[in-house]
Coordinates of C-alpha atoms and ligand atoms in Angstrom, one line a residue:
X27 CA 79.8 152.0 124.1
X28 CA 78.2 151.9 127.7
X29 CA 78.3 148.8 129.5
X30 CA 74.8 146.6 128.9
X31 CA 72.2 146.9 131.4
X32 CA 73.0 144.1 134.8
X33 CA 70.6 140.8 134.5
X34 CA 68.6 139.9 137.6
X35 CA 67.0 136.3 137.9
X36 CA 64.9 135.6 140.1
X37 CA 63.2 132.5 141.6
X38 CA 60.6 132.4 143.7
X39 CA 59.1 128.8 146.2
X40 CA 56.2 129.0 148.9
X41 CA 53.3 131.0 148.8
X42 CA 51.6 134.2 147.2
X43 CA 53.5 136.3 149.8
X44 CA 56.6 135.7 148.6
X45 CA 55.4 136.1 145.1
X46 CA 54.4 139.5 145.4
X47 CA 57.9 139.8 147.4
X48 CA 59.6 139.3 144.3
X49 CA 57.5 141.6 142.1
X50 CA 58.8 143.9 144.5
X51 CA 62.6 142.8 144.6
X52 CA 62.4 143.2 140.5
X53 CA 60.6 146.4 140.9
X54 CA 63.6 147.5 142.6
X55 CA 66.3 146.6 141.0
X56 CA 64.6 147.3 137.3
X57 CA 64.6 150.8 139.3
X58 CA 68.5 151.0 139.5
X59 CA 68.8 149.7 136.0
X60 CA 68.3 145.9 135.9
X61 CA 67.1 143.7 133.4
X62 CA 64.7 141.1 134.4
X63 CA 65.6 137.7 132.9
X64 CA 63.6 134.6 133.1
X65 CA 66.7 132.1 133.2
X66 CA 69.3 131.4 135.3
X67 CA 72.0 130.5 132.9
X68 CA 74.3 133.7 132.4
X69 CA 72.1 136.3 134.8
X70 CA 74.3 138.7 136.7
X71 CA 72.2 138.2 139.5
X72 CA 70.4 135.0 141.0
X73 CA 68.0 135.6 143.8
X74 CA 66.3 132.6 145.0
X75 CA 63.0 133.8 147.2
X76 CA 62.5 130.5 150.0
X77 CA 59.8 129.2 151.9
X78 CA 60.3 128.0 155.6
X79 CA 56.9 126.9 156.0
X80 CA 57.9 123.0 155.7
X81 CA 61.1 120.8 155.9
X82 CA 60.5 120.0 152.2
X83 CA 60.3 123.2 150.8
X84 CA 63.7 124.0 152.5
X85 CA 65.6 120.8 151.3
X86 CA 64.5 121.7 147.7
X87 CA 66.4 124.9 148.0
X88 CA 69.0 123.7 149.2
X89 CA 69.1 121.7 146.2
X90 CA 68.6 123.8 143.8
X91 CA 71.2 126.0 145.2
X92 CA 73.6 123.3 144.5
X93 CA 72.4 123.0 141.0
X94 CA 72.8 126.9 140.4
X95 CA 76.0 127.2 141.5
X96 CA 77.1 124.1 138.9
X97 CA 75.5 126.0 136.8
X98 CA 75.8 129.8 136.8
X99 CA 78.2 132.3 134.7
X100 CA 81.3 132.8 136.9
X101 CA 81.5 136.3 138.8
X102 CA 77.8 135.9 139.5
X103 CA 76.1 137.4 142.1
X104 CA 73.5 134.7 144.5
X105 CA 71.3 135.6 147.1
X106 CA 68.6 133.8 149.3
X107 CA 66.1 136.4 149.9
X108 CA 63.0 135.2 152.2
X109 CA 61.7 132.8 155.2
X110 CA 64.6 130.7 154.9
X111 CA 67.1 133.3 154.6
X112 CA 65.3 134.9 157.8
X113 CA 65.7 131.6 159.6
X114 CA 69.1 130.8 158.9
X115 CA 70.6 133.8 158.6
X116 CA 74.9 133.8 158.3
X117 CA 74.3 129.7 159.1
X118 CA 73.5 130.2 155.3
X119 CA 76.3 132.2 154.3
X120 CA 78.9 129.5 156.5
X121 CA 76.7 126.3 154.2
X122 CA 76.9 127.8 150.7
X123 CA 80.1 129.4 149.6
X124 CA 78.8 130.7 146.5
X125 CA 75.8 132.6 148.3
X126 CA 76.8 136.4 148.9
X127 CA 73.7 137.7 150.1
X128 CA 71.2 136.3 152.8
X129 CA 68.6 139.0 153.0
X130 CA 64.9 138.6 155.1
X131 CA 61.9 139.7 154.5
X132 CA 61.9 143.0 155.9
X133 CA 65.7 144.2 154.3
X134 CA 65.0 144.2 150.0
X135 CA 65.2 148.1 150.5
X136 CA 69.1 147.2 150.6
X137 CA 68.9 144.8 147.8
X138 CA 70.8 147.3 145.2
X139 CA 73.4 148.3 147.5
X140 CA 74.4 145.1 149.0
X141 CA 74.5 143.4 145.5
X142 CA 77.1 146.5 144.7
X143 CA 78.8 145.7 147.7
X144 CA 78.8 142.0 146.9
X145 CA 80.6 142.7 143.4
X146 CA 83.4 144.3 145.9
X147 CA 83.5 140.8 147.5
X148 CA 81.7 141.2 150.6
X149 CA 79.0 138.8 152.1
X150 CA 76.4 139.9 153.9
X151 CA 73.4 138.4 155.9
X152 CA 70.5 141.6 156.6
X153 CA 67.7 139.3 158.8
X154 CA 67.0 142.6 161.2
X155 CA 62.8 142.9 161.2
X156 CA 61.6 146.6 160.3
X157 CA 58.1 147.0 161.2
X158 CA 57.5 150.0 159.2
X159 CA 58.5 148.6 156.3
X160 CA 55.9 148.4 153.5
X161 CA 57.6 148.8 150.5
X162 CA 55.4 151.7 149.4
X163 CA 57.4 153.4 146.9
X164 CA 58.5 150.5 145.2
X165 CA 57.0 149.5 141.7
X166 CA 56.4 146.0 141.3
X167 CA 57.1 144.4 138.5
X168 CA 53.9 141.8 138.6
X169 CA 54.1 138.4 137.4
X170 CA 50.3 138.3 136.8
X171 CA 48.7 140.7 134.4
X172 CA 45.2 139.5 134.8
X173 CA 45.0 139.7 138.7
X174 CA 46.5 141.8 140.8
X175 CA 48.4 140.3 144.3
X176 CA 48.1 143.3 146.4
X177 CA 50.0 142.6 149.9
X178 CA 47.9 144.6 153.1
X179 CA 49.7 143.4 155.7
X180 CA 53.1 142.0 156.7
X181 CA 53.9 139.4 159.8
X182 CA 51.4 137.4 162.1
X183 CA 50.6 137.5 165.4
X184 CA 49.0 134.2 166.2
X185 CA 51.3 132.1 167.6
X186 CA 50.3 128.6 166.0
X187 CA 52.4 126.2 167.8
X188 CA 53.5 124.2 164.3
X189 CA 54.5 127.7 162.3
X190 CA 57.5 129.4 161.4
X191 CA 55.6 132.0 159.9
X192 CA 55.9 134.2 163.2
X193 CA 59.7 133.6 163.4
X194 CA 60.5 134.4 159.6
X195 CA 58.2 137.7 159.0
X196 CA 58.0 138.8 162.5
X197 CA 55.0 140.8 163.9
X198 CA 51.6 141.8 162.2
X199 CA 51.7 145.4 160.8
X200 CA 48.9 146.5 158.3
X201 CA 49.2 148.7 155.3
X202 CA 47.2 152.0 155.4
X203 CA 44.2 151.7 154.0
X204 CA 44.9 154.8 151.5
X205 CA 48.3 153.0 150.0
X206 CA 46.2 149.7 149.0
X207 CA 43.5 151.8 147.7
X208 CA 45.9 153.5 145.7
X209 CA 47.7 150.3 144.4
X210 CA 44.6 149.2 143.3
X211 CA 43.6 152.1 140.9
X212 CA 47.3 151.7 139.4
X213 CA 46.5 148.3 138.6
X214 CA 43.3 148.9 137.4
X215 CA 45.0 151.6 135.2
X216 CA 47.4 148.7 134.1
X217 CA 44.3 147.0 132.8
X218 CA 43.6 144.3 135.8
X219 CA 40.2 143.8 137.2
X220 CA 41.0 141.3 139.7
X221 CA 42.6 142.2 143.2
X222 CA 43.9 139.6 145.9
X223 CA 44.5 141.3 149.0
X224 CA 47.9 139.2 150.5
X225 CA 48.5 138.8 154.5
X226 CA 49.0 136.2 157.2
X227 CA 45.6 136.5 158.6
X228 CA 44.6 138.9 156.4
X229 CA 41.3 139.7 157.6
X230 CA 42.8 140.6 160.9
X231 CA 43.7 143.6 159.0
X232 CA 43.6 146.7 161.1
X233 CA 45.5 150.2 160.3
X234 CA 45.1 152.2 163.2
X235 CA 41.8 153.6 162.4
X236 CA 40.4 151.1 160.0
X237 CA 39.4 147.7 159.6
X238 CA 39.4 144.4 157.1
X239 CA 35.5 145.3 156.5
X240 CA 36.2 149.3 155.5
X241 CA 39.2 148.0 153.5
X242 CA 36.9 145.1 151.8
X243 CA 34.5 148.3 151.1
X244 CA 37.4 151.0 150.2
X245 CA 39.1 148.5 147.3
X246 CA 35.5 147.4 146.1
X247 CA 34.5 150.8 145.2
X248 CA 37.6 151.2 143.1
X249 CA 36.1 151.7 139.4
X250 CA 37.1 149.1 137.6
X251 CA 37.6 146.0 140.2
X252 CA 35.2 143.7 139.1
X253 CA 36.4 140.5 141.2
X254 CA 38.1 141.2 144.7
X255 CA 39.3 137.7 146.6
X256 CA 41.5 137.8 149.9
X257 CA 43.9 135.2 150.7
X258 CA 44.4 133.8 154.2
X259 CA 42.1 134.5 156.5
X260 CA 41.7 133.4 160.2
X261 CA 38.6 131.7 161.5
X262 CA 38.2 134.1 164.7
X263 CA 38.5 137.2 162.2
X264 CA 35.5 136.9 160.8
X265 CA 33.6 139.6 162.6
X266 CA 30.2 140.4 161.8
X267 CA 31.3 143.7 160.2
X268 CA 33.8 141.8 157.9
X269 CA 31.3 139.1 156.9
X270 CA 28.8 142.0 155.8
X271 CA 31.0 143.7 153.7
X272 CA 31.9 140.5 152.4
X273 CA 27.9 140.1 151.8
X274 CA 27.7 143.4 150.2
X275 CA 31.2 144.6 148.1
X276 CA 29.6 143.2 144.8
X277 CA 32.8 142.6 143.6
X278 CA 34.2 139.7 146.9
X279 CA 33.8 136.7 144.8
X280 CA 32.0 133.8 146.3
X281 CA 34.9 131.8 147.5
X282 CA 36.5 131.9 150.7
X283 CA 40.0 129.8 151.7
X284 CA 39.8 129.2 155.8
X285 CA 42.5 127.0 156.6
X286 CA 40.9 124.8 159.5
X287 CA 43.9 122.4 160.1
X288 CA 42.4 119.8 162.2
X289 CA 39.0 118.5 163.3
X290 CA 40.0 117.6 167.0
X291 CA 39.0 120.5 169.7
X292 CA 42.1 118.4 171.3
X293 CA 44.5 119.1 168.5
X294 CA 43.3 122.7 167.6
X295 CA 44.2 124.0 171.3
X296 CA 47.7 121.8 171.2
X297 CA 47.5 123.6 167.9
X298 CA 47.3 127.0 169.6
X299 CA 44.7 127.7 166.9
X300 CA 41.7 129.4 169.6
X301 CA 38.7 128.4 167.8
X302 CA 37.1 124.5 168.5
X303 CA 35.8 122.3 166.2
X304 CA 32.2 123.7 166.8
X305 CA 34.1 127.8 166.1
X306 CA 35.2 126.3 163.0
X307 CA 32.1 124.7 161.7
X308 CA 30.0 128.0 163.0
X309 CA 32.3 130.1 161.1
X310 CA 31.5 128.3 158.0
X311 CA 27.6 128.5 158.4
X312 CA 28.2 132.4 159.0
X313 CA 29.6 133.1 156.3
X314 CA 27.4 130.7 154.0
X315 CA 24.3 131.9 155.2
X316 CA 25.3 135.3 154.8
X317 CA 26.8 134.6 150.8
X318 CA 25.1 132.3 149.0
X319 CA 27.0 130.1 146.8
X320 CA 29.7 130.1 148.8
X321 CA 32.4 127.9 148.1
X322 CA 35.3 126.6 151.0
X323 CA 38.4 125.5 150.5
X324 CA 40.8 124.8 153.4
X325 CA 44.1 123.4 155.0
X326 CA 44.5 120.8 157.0
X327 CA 47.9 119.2 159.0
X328 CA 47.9 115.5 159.8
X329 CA 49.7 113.6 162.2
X330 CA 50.4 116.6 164.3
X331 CA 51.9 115.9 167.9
X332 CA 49.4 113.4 169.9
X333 CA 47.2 113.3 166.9
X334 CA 45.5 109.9 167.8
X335 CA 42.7 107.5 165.4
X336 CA 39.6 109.1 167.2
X337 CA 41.0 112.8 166.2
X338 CA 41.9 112.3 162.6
X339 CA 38.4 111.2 162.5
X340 CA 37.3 114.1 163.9
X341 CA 38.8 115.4 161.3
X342 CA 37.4 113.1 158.6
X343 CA 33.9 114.2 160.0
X344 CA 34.1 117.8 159.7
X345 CA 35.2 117.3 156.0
X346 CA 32.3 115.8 155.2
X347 CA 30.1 118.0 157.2
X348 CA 31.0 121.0 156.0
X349 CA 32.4 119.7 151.7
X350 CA 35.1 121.6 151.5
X351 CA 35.6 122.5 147.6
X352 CA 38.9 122.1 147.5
X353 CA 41.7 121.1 150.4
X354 CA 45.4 121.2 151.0
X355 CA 46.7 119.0 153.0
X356 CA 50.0 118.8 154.9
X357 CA 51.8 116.3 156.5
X358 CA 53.3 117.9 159.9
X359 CA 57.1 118.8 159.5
X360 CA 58.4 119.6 162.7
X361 CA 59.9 123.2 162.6
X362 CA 63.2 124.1 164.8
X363 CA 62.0 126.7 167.4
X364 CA 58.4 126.3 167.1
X365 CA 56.8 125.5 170.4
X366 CA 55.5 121.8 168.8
X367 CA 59.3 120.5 168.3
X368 CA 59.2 120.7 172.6
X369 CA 56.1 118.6 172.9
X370 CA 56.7 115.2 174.5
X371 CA 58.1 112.6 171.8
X372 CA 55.8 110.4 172.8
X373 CA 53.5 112.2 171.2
X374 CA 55.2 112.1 168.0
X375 CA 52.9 110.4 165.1
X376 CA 55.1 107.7 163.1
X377 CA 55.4 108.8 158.9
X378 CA 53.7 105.7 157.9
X379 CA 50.7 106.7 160.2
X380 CA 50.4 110.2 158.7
X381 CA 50.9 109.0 155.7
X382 CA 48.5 106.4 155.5
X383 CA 46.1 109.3 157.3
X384 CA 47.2 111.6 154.6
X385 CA 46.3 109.4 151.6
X386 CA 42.6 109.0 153.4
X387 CA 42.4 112.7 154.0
X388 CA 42.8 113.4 149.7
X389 CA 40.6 110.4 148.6
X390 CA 37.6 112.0 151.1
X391 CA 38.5 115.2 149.7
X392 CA 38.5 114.0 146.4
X393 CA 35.5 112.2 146.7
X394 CA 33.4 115.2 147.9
X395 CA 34.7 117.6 145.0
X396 CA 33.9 115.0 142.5
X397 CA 30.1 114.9 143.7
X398 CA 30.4 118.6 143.7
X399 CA 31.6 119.1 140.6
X400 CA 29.3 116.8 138.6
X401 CA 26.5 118.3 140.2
X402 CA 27.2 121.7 138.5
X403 CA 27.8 120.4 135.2
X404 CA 25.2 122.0 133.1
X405 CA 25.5 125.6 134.7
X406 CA 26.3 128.4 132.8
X407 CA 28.9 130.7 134.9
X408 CA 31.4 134.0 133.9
X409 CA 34.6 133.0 133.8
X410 CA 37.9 135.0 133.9
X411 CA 40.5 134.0 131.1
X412 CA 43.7 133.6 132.9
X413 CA 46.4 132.1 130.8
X414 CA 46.7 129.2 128.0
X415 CA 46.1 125.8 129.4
X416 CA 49.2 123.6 130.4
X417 CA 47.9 121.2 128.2
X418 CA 47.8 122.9 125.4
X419 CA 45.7 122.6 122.0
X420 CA 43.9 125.9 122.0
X421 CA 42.5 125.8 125.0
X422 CA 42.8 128.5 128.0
X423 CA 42.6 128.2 131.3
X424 CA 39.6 130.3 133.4
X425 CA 38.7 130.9 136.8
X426 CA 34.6 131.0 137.8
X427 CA 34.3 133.6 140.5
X428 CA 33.9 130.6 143.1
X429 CA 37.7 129.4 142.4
X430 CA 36.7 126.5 139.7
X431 CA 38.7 126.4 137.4
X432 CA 37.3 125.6 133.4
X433 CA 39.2 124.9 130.3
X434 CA 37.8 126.5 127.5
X435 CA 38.4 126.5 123.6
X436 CA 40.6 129.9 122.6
X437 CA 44.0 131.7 122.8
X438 CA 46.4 133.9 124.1
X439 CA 44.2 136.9 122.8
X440 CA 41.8 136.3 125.3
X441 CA 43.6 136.7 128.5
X442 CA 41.9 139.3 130.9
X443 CA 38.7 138.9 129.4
X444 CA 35.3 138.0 131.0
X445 CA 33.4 134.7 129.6
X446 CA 30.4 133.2 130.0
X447 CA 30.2 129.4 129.9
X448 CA 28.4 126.4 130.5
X449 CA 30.3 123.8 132.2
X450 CA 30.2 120.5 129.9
X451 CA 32.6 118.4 131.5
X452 CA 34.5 117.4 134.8
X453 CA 37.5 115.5 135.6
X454 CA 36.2 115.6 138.8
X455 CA 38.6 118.3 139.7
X456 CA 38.4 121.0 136.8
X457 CA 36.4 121.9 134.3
X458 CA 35.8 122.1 130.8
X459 CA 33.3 124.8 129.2
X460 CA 31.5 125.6 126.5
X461 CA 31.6 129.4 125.7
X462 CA 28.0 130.7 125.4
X463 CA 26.9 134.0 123.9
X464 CA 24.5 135.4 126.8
X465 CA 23.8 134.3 130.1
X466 CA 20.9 133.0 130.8
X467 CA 19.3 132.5 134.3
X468 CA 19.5 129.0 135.9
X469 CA 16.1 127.4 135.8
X470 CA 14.6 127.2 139.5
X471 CA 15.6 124.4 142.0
X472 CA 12.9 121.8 143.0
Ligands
LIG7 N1 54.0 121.4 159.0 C1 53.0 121.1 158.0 N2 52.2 122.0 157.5 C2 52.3 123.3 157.9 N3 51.7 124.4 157.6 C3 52.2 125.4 158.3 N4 53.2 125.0 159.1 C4 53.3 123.7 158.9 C5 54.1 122.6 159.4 N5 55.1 122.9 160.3 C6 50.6 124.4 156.6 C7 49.3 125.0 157.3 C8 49.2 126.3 156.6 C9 49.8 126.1 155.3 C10 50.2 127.3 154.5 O1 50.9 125.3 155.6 O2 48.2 124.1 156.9 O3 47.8 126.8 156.6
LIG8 FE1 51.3 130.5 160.9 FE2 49.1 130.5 162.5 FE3 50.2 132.8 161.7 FE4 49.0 131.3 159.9 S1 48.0 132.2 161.7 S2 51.0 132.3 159.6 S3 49.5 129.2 160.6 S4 51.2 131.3 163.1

């Protein structure tokens, strides 16, 4: 009899980055002849795919690495693969006995052999940035088999004086335009009709000869995508080219995430974000005048480093000028080695201030979508079936193509399909929908 196939478990924090990451860490390994499991509990492997992004997000790995290790079948293999692996490096491997592998970003290429050479006993940390590397012959093996995240672009170049981003995935590097065009007919082929183009500042996407607006164009005209969303963008990215294929692509949906994170001109430059309160709010109008029914979602950072009354109410202001659909916010979390940890302590904004700033921030938020949201209750959208609801009792859970999301009546067996619906209720922050046969057009405004 031959020995069974290897187990690999792994778990993934932070954002959609480090999601498609691990599709492509299980890609891998399922290529030398592991079996994916969705529990820890007796896996031959444990990767744990971190997030550096804020204080938090680190200390609940920590944790859970604690708990793993209590945990796990002896003689099994555990590696932190990601931002905090980048930042920590062999500081990790000193910490945590049981962790063989600490591997970055740029270094899953290795993954097979240095889990072999973990079996053999030895430990390894692999942090060295490679800015070639793209992963393009791996296969991922994607979480999501309705849409599609599609990485363009690896690193960042902005130098945001909070972010560790810079430090943990090094500098920008695009994708060739050819490879993501290609990726996208194999998921189509898969049966997926929604794309999400992954980067750091994703449309500052640039291959060498072209640009986030031919890409936009190049991926749209793939046969089969019928919804196309990108995920994050910059505010000084937007270039008139970009926003006109954005205009144009029928498939860009009508929803566009542009973290602003702060309303202070002050604050944005401390920020080293280069636009001003006035480049942010323009930004927006660009883009809405050129795609109507846009909708905005954004992220905002309180009680960053001097961050005084008058400047979270800066920030307050621009909320409610622009209604954002949706917001996350952020308390600040000082990040070792970011250029904000050597601003003056001074500056430094007590918790209970940015928390009490915080709490305001969500209930003006809150208050907007709510207003929002009851005022499209009524309309009759299409709707993507994404999964069964959390909640449960036959209902699924749907996406409108600007980012609402609608419970409606039905089942498993109607995941990937397009719905229309009219939206009959609201808890201010979802909805809940009525499926309707044919889509009618909304009656004229006024
Ligand atoms: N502290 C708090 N929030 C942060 N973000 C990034 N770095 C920090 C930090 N040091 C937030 C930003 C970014 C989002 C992904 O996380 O708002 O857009
Ligand atoms: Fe971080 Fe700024 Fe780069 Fe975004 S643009 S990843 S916030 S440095």
């Amino acid at each position: 009899m031959t020995d069974p196939r290897p187990t690999v478990y792994v778990e993934t924090y932070g954002c959609q980055m480090n999601v498609s990451d691990s599709e492509l860490m299980l890609g891998k390994l399922a290529a030398h002849g592991y079996d994916a499991v969705d529990h820890p509990d007796g896996a031959d492997v444990i990767l744990v795919n971190t997030c550096a992004i804020r204080e938090h997000a680190e200390t609940r790995v920590i944790g859970r690495l604690g708990e793993l290790r209590r945990n796990m079948k002896p003689g099994a293999i555990v590696g932190v693969t990601g931002c905090m692996a980048q930042r920590l490096g062999p500081v990790l491997l000193e910490k945590a006995k049981h962790v063989s592998l600490v591997i970055g970003p740029d270094g899953y290429r290795a993954l097979p052999a240095l889990i072999d050479g973990a079996r053999r006993g030895q430990r390894a940390s692999a942090t060295t940035f490679d800015l070639e590397e793209h992963y393009e012959d791996f296969q991922p093996r994607r979480f999501d088999n309705v849409k599609a995240w599609i990485p363009v672009q690896r690193g960042c170049d902005y130098r945001c004086t909070y972010c560790i981003v810079p430090t943990t995935r090094g500098p920008e590097r695009s994708r060739k335009l050819a490879d993501v065009v290609r990726e996208t007919e194999t998921v189509v082929a898969e049966g997926m009709s929604e794309v999400v183009l992954l980067g750091q500042t994703v449309n500052s996407y640039h291959d060498g000869e072209s640009d986030f607006a031919d890409l936009l164009r190049a991926v749209g005209a793939v046969p089969g995508v019928r919804r196309l969303r990108f995920t994050s963008p910059h505010p000084n990215d937007f270039s008139t080219r970009v926003i006109a294929a954005m205009a144009t692509v029928d498939a860009v949906c009508e929803h566009v995430h542009l973290p602003m994170q702060s309303g202070s001109t002050k604050i944005l430059k401390r920020m080293l974000r280069r636009y001003t309160r006035e480049g942010y709010v323009e930004c927006v109008d660009r883009l809405r005048s050129a795609i109507p029914g846009l909708s905005v979602t954004t992220d905002i950072i309180v009680g960053f480093p001097g961050e005084t009354d008058e400047d979270f109410e800066e920030t307050l202001s621009v909320v409610r000028a622009v209604g954002f659909s949706e917001g996350f916010t952020f308390k600040f979390s000082p990040r070792d080695g970011t250029p904000a940890t050597r601003m003056p302590a001074e500056l430094t904004v007590p918790d209970e201030v940015a928390s009490e700033r915080l709490a305001t921030l969500v209930a003006t938020m809150r208050a907007h979508s709510r207003v929002e949201n009851m005022g499209l209750l009524g309309r009759r959208c299409e709707v993507l079936v994404e999964k069964e609801a959390r909640r449960g009792g036959d209902l699924v859970q749907t996406r409108t193509r600007d980012f609402k999301t609608v419970l409606v009546p039905g089942d498993a067996s109607m995941i990937g399909q397009y719905l229309n619906v009219e939206l009959t209720g609201t808890t201010g922050s979802t909805f809940t929908g009525q499926i309707v046969s044919e889509r009618r057009p909304l009656p004229m405004a006024g």
